[in-house]
mmCIF file of C-alpha atoms and ligand atoms in Angstrom:
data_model
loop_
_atom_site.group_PDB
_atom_site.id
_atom_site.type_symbol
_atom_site.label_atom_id
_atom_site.label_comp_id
_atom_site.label_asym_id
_atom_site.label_seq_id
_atom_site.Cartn_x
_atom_site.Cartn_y
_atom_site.Cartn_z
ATOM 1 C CA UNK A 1 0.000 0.000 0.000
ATOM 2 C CA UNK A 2 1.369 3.403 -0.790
ATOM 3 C CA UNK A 3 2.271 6.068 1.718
ATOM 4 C CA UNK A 4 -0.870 8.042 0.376
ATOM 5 C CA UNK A 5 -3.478 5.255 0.484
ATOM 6 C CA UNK A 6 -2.582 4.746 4.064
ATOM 7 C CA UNK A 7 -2.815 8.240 4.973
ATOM 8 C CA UNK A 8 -6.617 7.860 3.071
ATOM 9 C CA UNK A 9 -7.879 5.085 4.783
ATOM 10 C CA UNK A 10 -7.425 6.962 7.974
ATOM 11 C CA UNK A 11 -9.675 9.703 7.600
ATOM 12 C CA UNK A 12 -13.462 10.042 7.333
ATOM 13 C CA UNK A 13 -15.397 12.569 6.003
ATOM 14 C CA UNK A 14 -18.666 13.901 8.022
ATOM 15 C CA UNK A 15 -21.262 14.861 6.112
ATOM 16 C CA UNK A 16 -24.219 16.868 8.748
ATOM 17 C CA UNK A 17 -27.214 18.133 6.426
ATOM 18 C CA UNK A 18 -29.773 21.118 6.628
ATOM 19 C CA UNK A 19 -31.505 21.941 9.986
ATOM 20 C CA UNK A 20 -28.424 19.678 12.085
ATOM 21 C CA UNK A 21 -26.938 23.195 13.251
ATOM 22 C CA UNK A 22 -30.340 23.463 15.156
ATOM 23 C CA UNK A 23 -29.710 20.147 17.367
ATOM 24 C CA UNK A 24 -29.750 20.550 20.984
ATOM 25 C CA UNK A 25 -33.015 22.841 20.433
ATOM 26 C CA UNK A 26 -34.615 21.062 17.477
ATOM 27 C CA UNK A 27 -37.708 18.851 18.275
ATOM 28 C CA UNK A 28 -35.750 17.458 21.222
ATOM 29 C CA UNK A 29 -38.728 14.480 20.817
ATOM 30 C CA UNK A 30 -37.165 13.409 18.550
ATOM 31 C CA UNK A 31 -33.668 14.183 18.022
ATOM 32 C CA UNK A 32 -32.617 14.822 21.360
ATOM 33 C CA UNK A 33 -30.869 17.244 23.834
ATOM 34 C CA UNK A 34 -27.012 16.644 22.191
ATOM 35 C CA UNK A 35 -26.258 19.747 19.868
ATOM 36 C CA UNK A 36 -24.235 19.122 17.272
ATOM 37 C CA UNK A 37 -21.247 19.955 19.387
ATOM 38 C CA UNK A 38 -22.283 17.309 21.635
ATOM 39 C CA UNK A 39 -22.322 14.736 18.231
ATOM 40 C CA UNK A 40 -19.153 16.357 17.052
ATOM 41 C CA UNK A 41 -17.402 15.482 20.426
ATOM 42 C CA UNK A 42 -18.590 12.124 20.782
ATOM 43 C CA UNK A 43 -17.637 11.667 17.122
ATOM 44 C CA UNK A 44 -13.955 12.619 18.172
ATOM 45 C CA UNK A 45 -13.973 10.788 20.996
ATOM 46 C CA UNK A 46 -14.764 7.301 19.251
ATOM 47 C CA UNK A 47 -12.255 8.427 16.078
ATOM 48 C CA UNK A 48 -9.238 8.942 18.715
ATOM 49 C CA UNK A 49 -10.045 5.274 20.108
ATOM 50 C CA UNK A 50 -9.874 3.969 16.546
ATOM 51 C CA UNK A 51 -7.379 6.203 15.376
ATOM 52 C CA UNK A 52 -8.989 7.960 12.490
ATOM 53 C CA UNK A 53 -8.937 11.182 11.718
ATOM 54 C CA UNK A 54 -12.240 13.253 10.901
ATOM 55 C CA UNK A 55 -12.662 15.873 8.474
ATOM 56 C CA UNK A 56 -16.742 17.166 9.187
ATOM 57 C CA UNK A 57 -19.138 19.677 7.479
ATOM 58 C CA UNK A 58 -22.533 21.012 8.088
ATOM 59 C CA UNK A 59 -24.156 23.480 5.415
ATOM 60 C CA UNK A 60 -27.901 24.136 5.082
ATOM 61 C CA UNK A 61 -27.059 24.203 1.091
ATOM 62 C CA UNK A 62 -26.793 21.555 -1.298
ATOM 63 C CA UNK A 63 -24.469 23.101 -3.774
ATOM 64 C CA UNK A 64 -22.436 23.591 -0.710
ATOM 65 C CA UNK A 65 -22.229 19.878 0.510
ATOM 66 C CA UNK A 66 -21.879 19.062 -3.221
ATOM 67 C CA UNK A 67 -18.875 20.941 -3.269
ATOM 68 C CA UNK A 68 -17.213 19.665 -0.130
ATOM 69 C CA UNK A 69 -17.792 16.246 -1.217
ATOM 70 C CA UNK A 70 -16.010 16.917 -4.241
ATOM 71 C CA UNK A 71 -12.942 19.086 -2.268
ATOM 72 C CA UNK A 72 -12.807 16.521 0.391
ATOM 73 C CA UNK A 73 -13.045 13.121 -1.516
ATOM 74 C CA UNK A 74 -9.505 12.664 -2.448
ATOM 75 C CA UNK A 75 -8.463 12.946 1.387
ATOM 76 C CA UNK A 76 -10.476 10.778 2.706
ATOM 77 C CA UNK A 77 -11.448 7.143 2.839
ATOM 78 C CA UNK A 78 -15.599 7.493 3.050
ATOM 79 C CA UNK A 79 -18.217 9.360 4.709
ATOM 80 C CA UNK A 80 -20.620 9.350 6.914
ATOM 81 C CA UNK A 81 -23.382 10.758 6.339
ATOM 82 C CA UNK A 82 -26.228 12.279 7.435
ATOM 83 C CA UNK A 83 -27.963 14.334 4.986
ATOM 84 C CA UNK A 84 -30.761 15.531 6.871
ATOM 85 C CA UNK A 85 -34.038 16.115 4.771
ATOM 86 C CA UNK A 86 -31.827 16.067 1.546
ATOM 87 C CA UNK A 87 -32.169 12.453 1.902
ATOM 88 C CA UNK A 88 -35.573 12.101 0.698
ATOM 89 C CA UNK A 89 -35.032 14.322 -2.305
ATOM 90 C CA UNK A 90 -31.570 15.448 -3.353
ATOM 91 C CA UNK A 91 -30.817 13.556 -6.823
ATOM 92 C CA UNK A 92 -27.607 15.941 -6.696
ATOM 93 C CA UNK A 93 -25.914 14.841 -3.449
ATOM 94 C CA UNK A 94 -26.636 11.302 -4.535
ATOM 95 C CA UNK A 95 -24.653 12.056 -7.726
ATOM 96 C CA UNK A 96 -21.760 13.681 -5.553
ATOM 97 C CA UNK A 97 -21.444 10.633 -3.232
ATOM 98 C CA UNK A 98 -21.930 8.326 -6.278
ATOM 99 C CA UNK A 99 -19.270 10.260 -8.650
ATOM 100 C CA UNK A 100 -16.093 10.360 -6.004
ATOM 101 C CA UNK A 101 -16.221 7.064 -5.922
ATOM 102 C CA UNK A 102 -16.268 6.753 -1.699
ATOM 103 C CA UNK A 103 -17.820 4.042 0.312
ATOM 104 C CA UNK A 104 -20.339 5.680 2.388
ATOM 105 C CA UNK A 105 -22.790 5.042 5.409
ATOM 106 C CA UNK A 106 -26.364 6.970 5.932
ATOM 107 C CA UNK A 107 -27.228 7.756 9.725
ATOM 108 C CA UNK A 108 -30.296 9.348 11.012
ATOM 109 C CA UNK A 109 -30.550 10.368 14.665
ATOM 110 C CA UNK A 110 -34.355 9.565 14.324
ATOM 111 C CA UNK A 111 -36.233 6.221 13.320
ATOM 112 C CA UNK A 112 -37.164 7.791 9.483
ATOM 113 C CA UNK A 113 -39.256 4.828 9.118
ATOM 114 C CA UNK A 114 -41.872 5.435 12.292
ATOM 115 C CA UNK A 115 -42.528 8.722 10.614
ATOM 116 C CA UNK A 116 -44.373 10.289 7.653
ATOM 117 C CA UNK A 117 -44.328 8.574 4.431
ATOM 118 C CA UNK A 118 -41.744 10.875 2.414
ATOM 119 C CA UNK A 119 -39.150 9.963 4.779
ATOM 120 C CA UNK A 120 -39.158 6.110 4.382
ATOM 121 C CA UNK A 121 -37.685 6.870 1.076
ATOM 122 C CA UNK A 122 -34.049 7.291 0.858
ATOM 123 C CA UNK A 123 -32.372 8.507 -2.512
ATOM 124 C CA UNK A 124 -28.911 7.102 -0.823
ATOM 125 C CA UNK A 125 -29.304 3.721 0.898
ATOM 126 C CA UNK A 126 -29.274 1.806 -2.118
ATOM 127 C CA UNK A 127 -25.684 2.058 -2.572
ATOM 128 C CA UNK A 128 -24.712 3.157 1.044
ATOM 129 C CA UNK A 129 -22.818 0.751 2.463
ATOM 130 C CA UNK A 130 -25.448 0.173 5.256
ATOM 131 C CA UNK A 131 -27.930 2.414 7.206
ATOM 132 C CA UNK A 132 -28.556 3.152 10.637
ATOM 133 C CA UNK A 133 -31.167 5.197 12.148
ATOM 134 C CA UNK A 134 -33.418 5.428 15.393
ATOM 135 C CA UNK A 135 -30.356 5.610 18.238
ATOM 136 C CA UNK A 136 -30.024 9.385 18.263
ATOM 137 C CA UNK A 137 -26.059 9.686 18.712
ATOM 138 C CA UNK A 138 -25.564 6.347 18.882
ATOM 139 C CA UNK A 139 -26.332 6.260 14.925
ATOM 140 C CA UNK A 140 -23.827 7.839 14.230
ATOM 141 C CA UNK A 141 -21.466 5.768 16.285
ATOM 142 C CA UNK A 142 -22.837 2.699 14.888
ATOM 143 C CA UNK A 143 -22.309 4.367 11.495
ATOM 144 C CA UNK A 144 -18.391 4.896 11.868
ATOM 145 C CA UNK A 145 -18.031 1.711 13.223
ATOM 146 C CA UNK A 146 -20.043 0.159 10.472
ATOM 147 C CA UNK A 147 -17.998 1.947 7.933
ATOM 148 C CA UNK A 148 -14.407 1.041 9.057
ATOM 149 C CA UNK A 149 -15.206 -2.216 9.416
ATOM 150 C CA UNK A 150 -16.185 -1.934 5.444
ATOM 151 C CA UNK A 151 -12.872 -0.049 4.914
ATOM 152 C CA UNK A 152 -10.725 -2.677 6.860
ATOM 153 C CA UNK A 153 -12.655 -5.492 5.106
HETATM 154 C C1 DQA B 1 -32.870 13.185 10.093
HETATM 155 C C2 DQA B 1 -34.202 12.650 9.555
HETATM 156 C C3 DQA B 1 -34.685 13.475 8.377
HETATM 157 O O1 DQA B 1 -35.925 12.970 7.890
HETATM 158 C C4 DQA B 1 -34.878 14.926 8.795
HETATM 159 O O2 DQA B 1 -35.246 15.712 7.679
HETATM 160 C C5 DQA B 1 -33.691 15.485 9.489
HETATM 161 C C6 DQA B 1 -32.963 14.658 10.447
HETATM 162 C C7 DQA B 1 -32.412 12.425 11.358
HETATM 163 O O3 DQA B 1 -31.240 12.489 11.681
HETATM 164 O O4 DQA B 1 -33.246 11.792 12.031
HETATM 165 O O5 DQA B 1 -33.373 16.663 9.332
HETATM 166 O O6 DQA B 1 -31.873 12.993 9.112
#
């Protein structure tokens, strides 16, 4: 393995969708009290223990995310990702995540599927590497686990 695709596999892009900035405040019923701090920290906290580095983003714009994707994607190994409401309708991040070429895991802090109809759809789990939702932090946890076990697989 070169020097470079070692460095890659190390880090993990963090992908935090529209609305996320609001956690901590947002319908605590069902996302909780963490802020995204709080998810950011605990994020950290589980990449130290794993050693991997963690490169994140949140941006209430798609063209945005779209463009970090692109920036990021040669320095990193995958992503996780949690795209928010862009999940059930954003043909365009899709086509970012699909056209870098990166492994990459969906998390929800929410169970999308115990809720209203237009979020049981998903326009990235078909070719994420798996999905985990309903565990608040924990998904995304799960998620990073779940996706360097992919990596070191
Ligand atoms: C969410 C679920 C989405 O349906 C919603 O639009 C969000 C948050 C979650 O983490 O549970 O903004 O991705």
């Amino acid at each position: 393995m070169t020097e470079l695709a070692g460095a890659r596999l190390r880090r993990v892009g963090v992908i935090h969708g529209p609305n996320l900035h609001l956690l901590g405040t947002r319908e605590p019923e069902l996302y909780g009290a963490t802020t995204l701090d709080g998810v950011n920290r605990a994020l950290e906290g589980l990449a130290a223990d794993l050693g991997v580095e963690l490169e994140g983003v949140q941006s209430n714009h798609e063209g945005v995310l779209v463009d970090w994707i692109t920036e990021e994607a040669p320095r990193v190994a995958g992503f996780l990702v949690n795209a928010a409401g862009l999940t059930h309708t954003s043909v365009v991040l899709r086509d970012a995540l699909l056209g870098v070429g990166r492994p990459f895991v969906e998390v929800h802090l929410s169970n999308t599927s115990a809720r209203e109809s237009f979020r049981h759809r998903s326009l990235l789990a078909d070719r994420a590497v798996g999905v985990v939702y309903g565990f608040g932090v924990e998904s995304y946890l799960l998620g990073l686990r779940g996706l360097l076990s992919h990596l070191d697989s």
